[in-house]
């Protein structure tokens, strides 16, 4: 079977690995960038990431490089504890975090000899007998072309392949929350700290003994990207306590700071003929439950399994969608709900938020991750 994967991020690499494991030969990956790049600073991999990582054969390598933790702390902006989520019981698989670069390197190493064509993009495609999922003729921007039995869009939340298939009306939606991410040198942190302020969140997520990934967000703040990120972060988070003042003094040395709006991409149907969406192209999700990488890995494993199991590409795509879409939509809804906590700005509501979180926080958090752990994909 000739399979084309567009995109060499977490979704595309996971897909290539899963297909290779199932013995599919003819797989080509095209990646728009000129070489490997791992956009982002750190990656939180909650407990439900363990199973897909094990199935993809990367769990040991991830565990060697990742920082794992048994507690997640939620506090106010002065670092006063609101509650701890205790993950030490046996029923919780390992929660861990590592640098994006490390995770990418692990996936690339696992990819083996699957050909990756850098600096290459799809320009247009023609599907023969779309209703029967007939072969797809693909024209690339560099003037070359190819014919494939299956084309997989793994080109991220702004997927141009999705636009080619479904048109420009289908596009990511902004949540009004802007964020900045970077890696800082910091030691002695043994757990992630989520610090909740007025319409602001700052997360310090250890990714090794002496490094942490920092995520800072602001709600409805006009056009914050017009300003130099370091000065904006220093001003907006000046009244945060705990580890934050020290982190702010290091901002210029630490960099680079990645900035962007938080977006969500909801797609009701993930395929057209023999072209199918995966990863953020299918279900770009807010990072509140840290599910993006895990959902992409699950997509890959399920599609590869169904391609092996089903008699035709059409049946495999239908089975893939039946197993994936409702789970991904559930995650998107849950992630959006949790984002509501970040938006609160009024002082009385802040006090109420902290009271409620003290009482119900662990239950609320667990109610997002637990079903994903208990009901395998
Ligand atoms: C602020 C923030 C924090 C996050 N934190 C976490 C977290 O802690 N844990 C977690 O699991 N997830 C997290 N996520 C989500 C996670 O980053 C994504 O779900 C994941 O990176 C999606 O992978 P992807 O391969 O689908 O897309 P991408 O990572 O966007 O990769 C797409 C790839 O396709 C390439 N490409 C683009 N266009 C084309 C084209 N036309 N042709 C060929 N190639 C193309 C790109 O160069 C890129 O290499 C976070 C997201 C954000 C925004």
GROMACS .gro file of C-alpha atoms and ligand atoms in nm:
model
  430
    1UNK     CA    1   0.000   0.000   0.000
    2UNK     CA    2   0.133   0.348  -0.092
    3UNK     CA    3   0.077   0.590   0.197
    4UNK     CA    4   0.165   0.958   0.214
    5UNK     CA    5   0.194   1.138   0.547
    6UNK     CA    6   0.202   1.519   0.531
    7UNK     CA    7   0.382   1.655   0.839
    8UNK     CA    8   0.672   1.537   1.050
    9UNK     CA    9   0.553   1.651   1.393
   10UNK     CA   10   0.432   1.426   1.674
   11UNK     CA   11   0.131   1.304   1.474
   12UNK     CA   12   0.319   1.234   1.149
   13UNK     CA   13   0.611   1.062   1.320
   14UNK     CA   14   0.383   0.853   1.542
   15UNK     CA   15   0.184   0.752   1.234
   16UNK     CA   16   0.496   0.653   1.041
   17UNK     CA   17   0.619   0.446   1.337
   18UNK     CA   18   0.282   0.274   1.389
   19UNK     CA   19   0.255   0.188   1.016
   20UNK     CA   20   0.609   0.052   1.011
   21UNK     CA   21   0.529  -0.166   1.314
   22UNK     CA   22   0.236  -0.315   1.123
   23UNK     CA   23   0.460  -0.391   0.827
   24UNK     CA   24   0.333  -0.129   0.583
   25UNK     CA   25   0.613  -0.058   0.334
   26UNK     CA   26   0.554   0.223   0.083
   27UNK     CA   27   0.519   0.506   0.339
   28UNK     CA   28   0.649   0.854   0.248
   29UNK     CA   29   0.661   1.147   0.486
   30UNK     CA   30   0.670   1.501   0.346
   31UNK     CA   31   0.765   1.780   0.582
   32UNK     CA   32   0.731   2.146   0.486
   33UNK     CA   33   1.030   2.259   0.694
   34UNK     CA   34   1.385   2.216   0.564
   35UNK     CA   35   1.484   1.986   0.849
   36UNK     CA   36   1.365   1.849   1.180
   37UNK     CA   37   1.235   2.110   1.418
   38UNK     CA   38   1.061   2.066   1.750
   39UNK     CA   39   0.841   2.367   1.801
   40UNK     CA   40   0.767   2.422   2.169
   41UNK     CA   41   0.951   2.407   2.499
   42UNK     CA   42   0.829   2.122   2.718
   43UNK     CA   43   0.574   1.847   2.693
   44UNK     CA   44   0.361   1.717   2.977
   45UNK     CA   45   0.265   1.353   2.923
   46UNK     CA   46  -0.010   1.257   3.171
   47UNK     CA   47  -0.069   0.897   3.279
   48UNK     CA   48  -0.276   0.801   2.976
   49UNK     CA   49   0.028   0.867   2.755
   50UNK     CA   50   0.199   0.559   2.899
   51UNK     CA   51   0.001   0.301   2.700
   52UNK     CA   52   0.039   0.460   2.355
   53UNK     CA   53   0.408   0.524   2.422
   54UNK     CA   54   0.450   0.160   2.521
   55UNK     CA   55   0.272   0.046   2.204
   56UNK     CA   56   0.488   0.270   1.989
   57UNK     CA   57   0.797   0.127   2.158
   58UNK     CA   58   0.921   0.462   2.294
   59UNK     CA   59   0.823   0.434   2.661
   60UNK     CA   60   1.166   0.326   2.791
   61UNK     CA   61   1.344   0.602   2.602
   62UNK     CA   62   1.096   0.862   2.725
   63UNK     CA   63   1.128   0.742   3.085
   64UNK     CA   64   1.507   0.770   3.062
   65UNK     CA   65   1.486   1.137   2.964
   66UNK     CA   66   1.166   1.253   3.136
   67UNK     CA   67   1.101   1.390   3.482
   68UNK     CA   68   0.821   1.205   3.659
   69UNK     CA   69   0.615   1.331   3.948
   70UNK     CA   70   0.360   1.204   4.198
   71UNK     CA   71   0.188   1.530   4.283
   72UNK     CA   72   0.054   1.824   4.087
   73UNK     CA   73   0.017   2.143   4.291
   74UNK     CA   74  -0.242   2.414   4.227
   75UNK     CA   75  -0.182   2.742   4.405
   76UNK     CA   76  -0.278   3.106   4.391
   77UNK     CA   77  -0.048   3.362   4.235
   78UNK     CA   78   0.138   3.409   4.564
   79UNK     CA   79   0.216   3.036   4.569
   80UNK     CA   80  -0.030   2.959   4.851
   81UNK     CA   81  -0.143   2.603   4.802
   82UNK     CA   82  -0.505   2.552   4.695
   83UNK     CA   83  -0.480   2.173   4.659
   84UNK     CA   84  -0.248   1.894   4.556
   85UNK     CA   85  -0.351   1.616   4.320
   86UNK     CA   86  -0.194   1.302   4.462
   87UNK     CA   87  -0.086   1.064   4.185
   88UNK     CA   88   0.113   0.828   4.406
   89UNK     CA   89  -0.144   0.547   4.420
   90UNK     CA   90  -0.098   0.236   4.207
   91UNK     CA   91  -0.400   0.318   3.997
   92UNK     CA   92  -0.221   0.615   3.837
   93UNK     CA   93   0.022   0.542   3.554
   94UNK     CA   94   0.333   0.760   3.556
   95UNK     CA   95   0.281   1.132   3.484
   96UNK     CA   96   0.590   1.280   3.327
   97UNK     CA   97   0.731   1.573   3.135
   98UNK     CA   98   1.031   1.626   2.911
   99UNK     CA   99   1.169   1.873   2.662
  100UNK     CA  100   0.997   1.880   2.323
  101UNK     CA  101   1.336   1.837   2.159
  102UNK     CA  102   1.398   1.514   2.352
  103UNK     CA  103   1.057   1.375   2.265
  104UNK     CA  104   1.106   1.457   1.898
  105UNK     CA  105   1.450   1.295   1.896
  106UNK     CA  106   1.304   0.977   2.045
  107UNK     CA  107   1.037   0.961   1.774
  108UNK     CA  108   1.291   1.031   1.498
  109UNK     CA  109   1.519   0.755   1.627
  110UNK     CA  110   1.226   0.512   1.623
  111UNK     CA  111   1.128   0.612   1.269
  112UNK     CA  112   1.423   0.421   1.127
  113UNK     CA  113   1.448   0.412   0.748
  114UNK     CA  114   1.104   0.555   0.657
  115UNK     CA  115   1.185   0.820   0.394
  116UNK     CA  116   1.126   1.180   0.498
  117UNK     CA  117   1.128   1.447   0.227
  118UNK     CA  118   1.205   1.786   0.375
  119UNK     CA  119   1.106   2.116   0.218
  120UNK     CA  120   0.821   1.941   0.039
  121UNK     CA  121   0.452   2.030   0.039
  122UNK     CA  122   0.136   1.917  -0.131
  123UNK     CA  123   0.009   2.166  -0.389
  124UNK     CA  124  -0.305   1.989  -0.504
  125UNK     CA  125  -0.464   1.647  -0.513
  126UNK     CA  126  -0.713   1.460  -0.725
  127UNK     CA  127  -0.911   1.168  -0.594
  128UNK     CA  128  -1.032   0.898  -0.829
  129UNK     CA  129  -1.362   0.752  -0.725
  130UNK     CA  130  -1.382   0.948  -0.399
  131UNK     CA  131  -1.683   0.760  -0.263
  132UNK     CA  132  -1.494   0.429  -0.291
  133UNK     CA  133  -1.170   0.576  -0.153
  134UNK     CA  134  -0.988   0.523  -0.480
  135UNK     CA  135  -0.622   0.624  -0.529
  136UNK     CA  136  -0.517   0.986  -0.489
  137UNK     CA  137  -0.288   1.168  -0.731
  138UNK     CA  138  -0.080   1.422  -0.544
  139UNK     CA  139   0.100   1.718  -0.701
  140UNK     CA  140   0.376   1.868  -0.491
  141UNK     CA  141   0.491   2.231  -0.486
  142UNK     CA  142   0.831   2.127  -0.629
  143UNK     CA  143   0.664   2.003  -0.950
  144UNK     CA  144   0.685   1.631  -0.868
  145UNK     CA  145   0.382   1.408  -0.824
  146UNK     CA  146   0.285   1.067  -0.691
  147UNK     CA  147  -0.007   0.828  -0.656
  148UNK     CA  148  -0.116   0.701  -0.315
  149UNK     CA  149  -0.378   0.466  -0.174
  150UNK     CA  150  -0.403   0.674   0.143
  151UNK     CA  151  -0.304   1.034   0.223
  152UNK     CA  152  -0.276   1.132   0.589
  153UNK     CA  153  -0.289   1.496   0.700
  154UNK     CA  154  -0.058   1.533   1.001
  155UNK     CA  155   0.032   1.893   0.922
  156UNK     CA  156  -0.088   2.053   1.243
  157UNK     CA  157  -0.369   2.282   1.355
  158UNK     CA  158  -0.329   2.512   1.051
  159UNK     CA  159  -0.328   2.211   0.815
  160UNK     CA  160  -0.316   2.318   0.453
  161UNK     CA  161  -0.412   1.967   0.346
  162UNK     CA  162  -0.733   2.000   0.551
  163UNK     CA  163  -0.800   2.328   0.368
  164UNK     CA  164  -0.742   2.159   0.031
  165UNK     CA  165  -0.994   1.893   0.129
  166UNK     CA  166  -1.261   2.090   0.311
  167UNK     CA  167  -1.207   2.454   0.211
  168UNK     CA  168  -1.114   2.764   0.408
  169UNK     CA  169  -1.434   2.780   0.615
  170UNK     CA  170  -1.302   2.508   0.842
  171UNK     CA  171  -1.039   2.677   1.054
  172UNK     CA  172  -0.914   2.696   1.413
  173UNK     CA  173  -1.103   2.913   1.660
  174UNK     CA  174  -0.929   3.146   1.904
  175UNK     CA  175  -1.013   3.119   2.273
  176UNK     CA  176  -0.904   3.474   2.359
  177UNK     CA  177  -0.616   3.338   2.564
  178UNK     CA  178  -0.260   3.426   2.468
  179UNK     CA  179   0.036   3.230   2.593
  180UNK     CA  180   0.414   3.225   2.612
  181UNK     CA  181   0.635   2.921   2.665
  182UNK     CA  182   1.002   2.878   2.738
  183UNK     CA  183   1.249   2.661   2.927
  184UNK     CA  184   1.428   2.788   3.236
  185UNK     CA  185   1.709   2.664   3.458
  186UNK     CA  186   1.576   2.593   3.804
  187UNK     CA  187   1.659   2.325   4.058
  188UNK     CA  188   1.485   2.172   4.357
  189UNK     CA  189   1.140   2.151   4.198
  190UNK     CA  190   0.976   1.813   4.249
  191UNK     CA  191   0.628   1.879   4.114
  192UNK     CA  192   0.446   2.097   3.862
  193UNK     CA  193   0.306   2.421   4.005
  194UNK     CA  194  -0.001   2.569   3.842
  195UNK     CA  195  -0.032   2.924   3.970
  196UNK     CA  196  -0.372   3.083   3.915
  197UNK     CA  197  -0.401   3.462   3.908
  198UNK     CA  198  -0.659   3.710   3.777
  199UNK     CA  199  -0.717   3.596   3.421
  200UNK     CA  200  -0.359   3.470   3.427
  201UNK     CA  201  -0.195   3.134   3.472
  202UNK     CA  202   0.168   3.050   3.517
  203UNK     CA  203   0.281   2.688   3.516
  204UNK     CA  204   0.625   2.571   3.622
  205UNK     CA  205   0.667   2.212   3.501
  206UNK     CA  206   0.997   2.042   3.588
  207UNK     CA  207   1.139   1.851   3.290
  208UNK     CA  208   1.468   1.746   3.452
  209UNK     CA  209   1.653   1.793   3.782
  210UNK     CA  210   1.764   2.142   3.683
  211UNK     CA  211   1.524   2.258   3.412
  212UNK     CA  212   1.157   2.347   3.393
  213UNK     CA  213   0.917   2.434   3.119
  214UNK     CA  214   0.725   2.756   3.190
  215UNK     CA  215   0.384   2.836   3.043
  216UNK     CA  216   0.230   3.178   3.106
  217UNK     CA  217  -0.111   3.289   2.980
  218UNK     CA  218  -0.326   3.601   2.976
  219UNK     CA  219  -0.697   3.627   2.901
  220UNK     CA  220  -0.846   3.886   2.662
  221UNK     CA  221  -0.543   4.112   2.660
  222UNK     CA  222  -0.579   4.300   2.332
  223UNK     CA  223  -0.280   4.243   2.107
  224UNK     CA  224  -0.009   4.138   2.352
  225UNK     CA  225   0.222   4.007   2.078
  226UNK     CA  226   0.300   4.362   1.964
  227UNK     CA  227   0.522   4.400   2.272
  228UNK     CA  228   0.859   4.242   2.345
  229UNK     CA  229   0.762   3.916   2.525
  230UNK     CA  230   1.019   3.941   2.805
  231UNK     CA  231   0.906   4.291   2.913
  232UNK     CA  232   0.539   4.196   2.889
  233UNK     CA  233   0.586   3.879   3.097
  234UNK     CA  234   0.791   4.066   3.359
  235UNK     CA  235   0.520   4.329   3.397
  236UNK     CA  236   0.216   4.099   3.387
  237UNK     CA  237   0.357   3.842   3.629
  238UNK     CA  238   0.544   4.083   3.860
  239UNK     CA  239   0.303   4.013   4.149
  240UNK     CA  240   0.338   3.634   4.127
  241UNK     CA  241   0.526   3.469   4.414
  242UNK     CA  242   0.703   3.137   4.480
  243UNK     CA  243   0.953   3.054   4.205
  244UNK     CA  244   0.832   3.326   3.968
  245UNK     CA  245   1.050   3.628   4.068
  246UNK     CA  246   1.365   3.420   4.012
  247UNK     CA  247   1.232   3.289   3.680
  248UNK     CA  248   1.158   3.644   3.565
  249UNK     CA  249   1.515   3.759   3.633
  250UNK     CA  250   1.643   3.490   3.396
  251UNK     CA  251   1.405   3.558   3.108
  252UNK     CA  252   1.654   3.718   2.870
  253UNK     CA  253   1.917   3.446   2.925
  254UNK     CA  254   1.668   3.160   2.906
  255UNK     CA  255   1.476   3.224   2.582
  256UNK     CA  256   1.364   3.165   2.323
  257UNK     CA  257   1.011   3.257   2.428
  258UNK     CA  258   0.743   3.111   2.202
  259UNK     CA  259   0.424   3.313   2.178
  260UNK     CA  260   0.081   3.234   2.038
  261UNK     CA  261  -0.293   3.236   2.090
  262UNK     CA  262  -0.456   2.923   2.226
  263UNK     CA  263  -0.667   2.774   1.949
  264UNK     CA  264  -0.912   2.493   1.916
  265UNK     CA  265  -0.991   2.300   1.598
  266UNK     CA  266  -1.313   2.102   1.595
  267UNK     CA  267  -1.380   1.893   1.284
  268UNK     CA  268  -1.691   1.676   1.266
  269UNK     CA  269  -1.574   1.447   0.985
  270UNK     CA  270  -1.209   1.353   0.955
  271UNK     CA  271  -1.191   1.217   0.602
  272UNK     CA  272  -1.269   1.277   0.240
  273UNK     CA  273  -1.224   0.980   0.012
  274UNK     CA  274  -0.885   0.826   0.084
  275UNK     CA  275  -0.756   1.137   0.266
  276UNK     CA  276  -0.775   1.135   0.644
  277UNK     CA  277  -0.695   1.381   0.922
  278UNK     CA  278  -0.490   1.305   1.231
  279UNK     CA  279  -0.329   1.490   1.524
  280UNK     CA  280  -0.391   1.863   1.556
  281UNK     CA  281  -0.513   1.879   1.195
  282UNK     CA  282  -0.814   1.677   1.315
  283UNK     CA  283  -0.852   1.791   1.675
  284UNK     CA  284  -0.625   2.077   1.785
  285UNK     CA  285  -0.701   2.094   2.156
  286UNK     CA  286  -0.639   2.340   2.439
  287UNK     CA  287  -0.346   2.230   2.653
  288UNK     CA  288  -0.534   2.225   2.986
  289UNK     CA  289  -0.537   1.844   3.003
  290UNK     CA  290  -0.209   1.807   2.807
  291UNK     CA  291  -0.367   1.563   2.563
  292UNK     CA  292  -0.234   1.676   2.222
  293UNK     CA  293   0.060   1.436   2.196
  294UNK     CA  294  -0.130   1.145   2.347
  295UNK     CA  295  -0.429   1.188   2.117
  296UNK     CA  296  -0.192   1.202   1.817
  297UNK     CA  297  -0.019   0.880   1.927
  298UNK     CA  298  -0.353   0.710   1.982
  299UNK     CA  299  -0.474   0.820   1.636
  300UNK     CA  300  -0.166   0.665   1.479
  301UNK     CA  301  -0.198   0.333   1.658
  302UNK     CA  302  -0.569   0.303   1.582
  303UNK     CA  303  -0.539   0.389   1.212
  304UNK     CA  304  -0.249   0.146   1.166
  305UNK     CA  305  -0.445  -0.126   1.350
  306UNK     CA  306  -0.754  -0.072   1.134
  307UNK     CA  307  -0.555  -0.066   0.811
  308UNK     CA  308  -0.415  -0.404   0.909
  309UNK     CA  309  -0.751  -0.543   1.021
  310UNK     CA  310  -0.994  -0.417   0.754
  311UNK     CA  311  -1.023  -0.545   0.398
  312UNK     CA  312  -1.025  -0.200   0.233
  313UNK     CA  313  -0.894   0.150   0.293
  314UNK     CA  314  -1.255   0.274   0.303
  315UNK     CA  315  -1.346   0.034   0.585
  316UNK     CA  316  -1.027   0.115   0.775
  317UNK     CA  317  -1.100   0.488   0.760
  318UNK     CA  318  -1.458   0.436   0.882
  319UNK     CA  319  -1.337   0.217   1.169
  320UNK     CA  320  -1.068   0.473   1.258
  321UNK     CA  321  -1.323   0.753   1.274
  322UNK     CA  322  -1.566   0.543   1.477
  323UNK     CA  323  -1.297   0.477   1.738
  324UNK     CA  324  -1.142   0.823   1.746
  325UNK     CA  325  -1.379   1.111   1.683
  326UNK     CA  326  -1.598   1.092   1.991
  327UNK     CA  327  -1.298   1.039   2.222
  328UNK     CA  328  -1.117   1.339   2.073
  329UNK     CA  329  -1.429   1.557   2.093
  330UNK     CA  330  -1.477   1.458   2.457
  331UNK     CA  331  -1.119   1.563   2.532
  332UNK     CA  332  -1.174   1.894   2.352
  333UNK     CA  333  -1.488   1.969   2.555
  334UNK     CA  334  -1.321   1.879   2.884
  335UNK     CA  335  -1.013   2.086   2.798
  336UNK     CA  336  -1.228   2.386   2.711
  337UNK     CA  337  -1.428   2.355   3.035
  338UNK     CA  338  -1.108   2.360   3.240
  339UNK     CA  339  -0.991   2.669   3.054
  340UNK     CA  340  -1.285   2.853   3.212
  341UNK     CA  341  -1.085   2.859   3.536
  342UNK     CA  342  -0.816   3.067   3.369
  343UNK     CA  343  -1.054   3.339   3.255
  344UNK     CA  344  -1.182   3.456   3.592
  345UNK     CA  345  -1.078   3.813   3.678
  346UNK     CA  346  -1.327   3.945   3.934
  347UNK     CA  347  -1.200   3.938   4.293
  348UNK     CA  348  -1.511   3.776   4.454
  349UNK     CA  349  -1.517   3.510   4.182
  350UNK     CA  350  -1.148   3.443   4.235
  351UNK     CA  351  -1.210   3.374   4.603
  352UNK     CA  352  -1.499   3.146   4.509
  353UNK     CA  353  -1.283   2.968   4.249
  354UNK     CA  354  -1.021   2.891   4.512
  355UNK     CA  355  -1.278   2.773   4.765
  356UNK     CA  356  -1.440   2.542   4.510
  357UNK     CA  357  -1.105   2.417   4.387
  358UNK     CA  358  -0.996   2.338   4.742
  359UNK     CA  359  -1.308   2.127   4.783
  360UNK     CA  360  -1.340   1.971   4.439
  361UNK     CA  361  -1.011   2.034   4.254
  362UNK     CA  362  -0.867   1.681   4.280
  363UNK     CA  363  -1.202   1.532   4.174
  364UNK     CA  364  -1.233   1.769   3.878
  365UNK     CA  365  -0.881   1.695   3.755
  366UNK     CA  366  -0.920   1.322   3.801
  367UNK     CA  367  -1.252   1.327   3.616
  368UNK     CA  368  -1.064   1.441   3.306
  369UNK     CA  369  -0.773   1.195   3.311
  370UNK     CA  370  -0.932   0.891   3.480
  371UNK     CA  371  -1.173   0.794   3.199
  372UNK     CA  372  -0.892   0.821   2.945
  373UNK     CA  373  -0.685   0.583   3.153
  374UNK     CA  374  -0.967   0.343   3.242
  375UNK     CA  375  -1.121   0.325   2.894
  376UNK     CA  376  -0.845   0.229   2.658
  377UNK     CA  377  -0.854   0.367   2.304
  378LIG     C1  378   0.076   2.621   2.445
  378LIG     C2  379   0.063   2.475   2.415
  378LIG     C3  380   0.104   2.383   2.508
  378LIG     C4  381   0.090   2.247   2.483
  378LIG     N1  382   0.129   2.158   2.577
  378LIG     C5  383   0.112   2.027   2.555
  378LIG     C6  384   0.152   1.932   2.652
  378LIG     O1  385   0.208   1.966   2.757
  378LIG     N2  386   0.130   1.800   2.626
  378LIG     C7  387   0.070   1.760   2.508
  378LIG     O2  388   0.051   1.639   2.489
  378LIG     N3  389   0.034   1.847   2.415
  378LIG     C8  390   0.054   1.979   2.434
  378LIG     N4  391   0.017   2.068   2.340
  378LIG     C9  392  -0.041   2.018   2.214
  378LIG    C10  393   0.066   1.959   2.123
  378LIG     O3  394   0.170   2.051   2.107
  378LIG    C11  395   0.007   1.924   1.988
  378LIG     O4  396  -0.111   1.850   2.006
  378LIG    C12  397   0.101   1.842   1.903
  378LIG     O5  398   0.224   1.910   1.885
  378LIG    C13  399   0.036   1.817   1.769
  378LIG     O6  400   0.123   1.749   1.685
  378LIG     P1  401   0.096   1.748   1.529
  378LIG     O7  402   0.203   1.663   1.473
  378LIG     O8  403  -0.045   1.715   1.502
  378LIG     O9  404   0.115   1.898   1.481
  378LIG     P2  405   0.244   1.989   1.480
  378LIG    O10  406   0.325   1.968   1.601
  378LIG    O11  407   0.199   2.126   1.448
  378LIG    O12  408   0.329   1.933   1.357
  378LIG    C14  409   0.290   1.955   1.224
  378LIG    C15  410   0.410   1.931   1.133
  378LIG    O13  411   0.368   1.943   0.998
  378LIG    C16  412   0.454   2.031   0.927
  378LIG     N5  413   0.373   2.096   0.823
  378LIG    C17  414   0.290   2.202   0.835
  378LIG     N6  415   0.230   2.225   0.718
  378LIG    C18  416   0.274   2.132   0.630
  378LIG    C19  417   0.248   2.103   0.495
  378LIG     N7  418   0.163   2.177   0.424
  378LIG     N8  419   0.312   1.997   0.438
  378LIG    C20  420   0.399   1.923   0.508
  378LIG     N9  421   0.429   1.946   0.638
  378LIG    C21  422   0.366   2.048   0.698
  378LIG    C22  423   0.506   2.127   1.033
  378LIG    O14  424   0.629   2.184   0.992
  378LIG    C23  425   0.522   2.033   1.152
  378LIG    O15  426   0.645   1.966   1.152
  378LIG    C24  427   0.032   2.203   2.361
  378LIG    C25  428  -0.008   2.297   2.266
  378LIG    C26  429   0.007   2.431   2.292
  378LIG    C27  430  -0.037   2.531   2.189
   0.00000   0.00000   0.00000
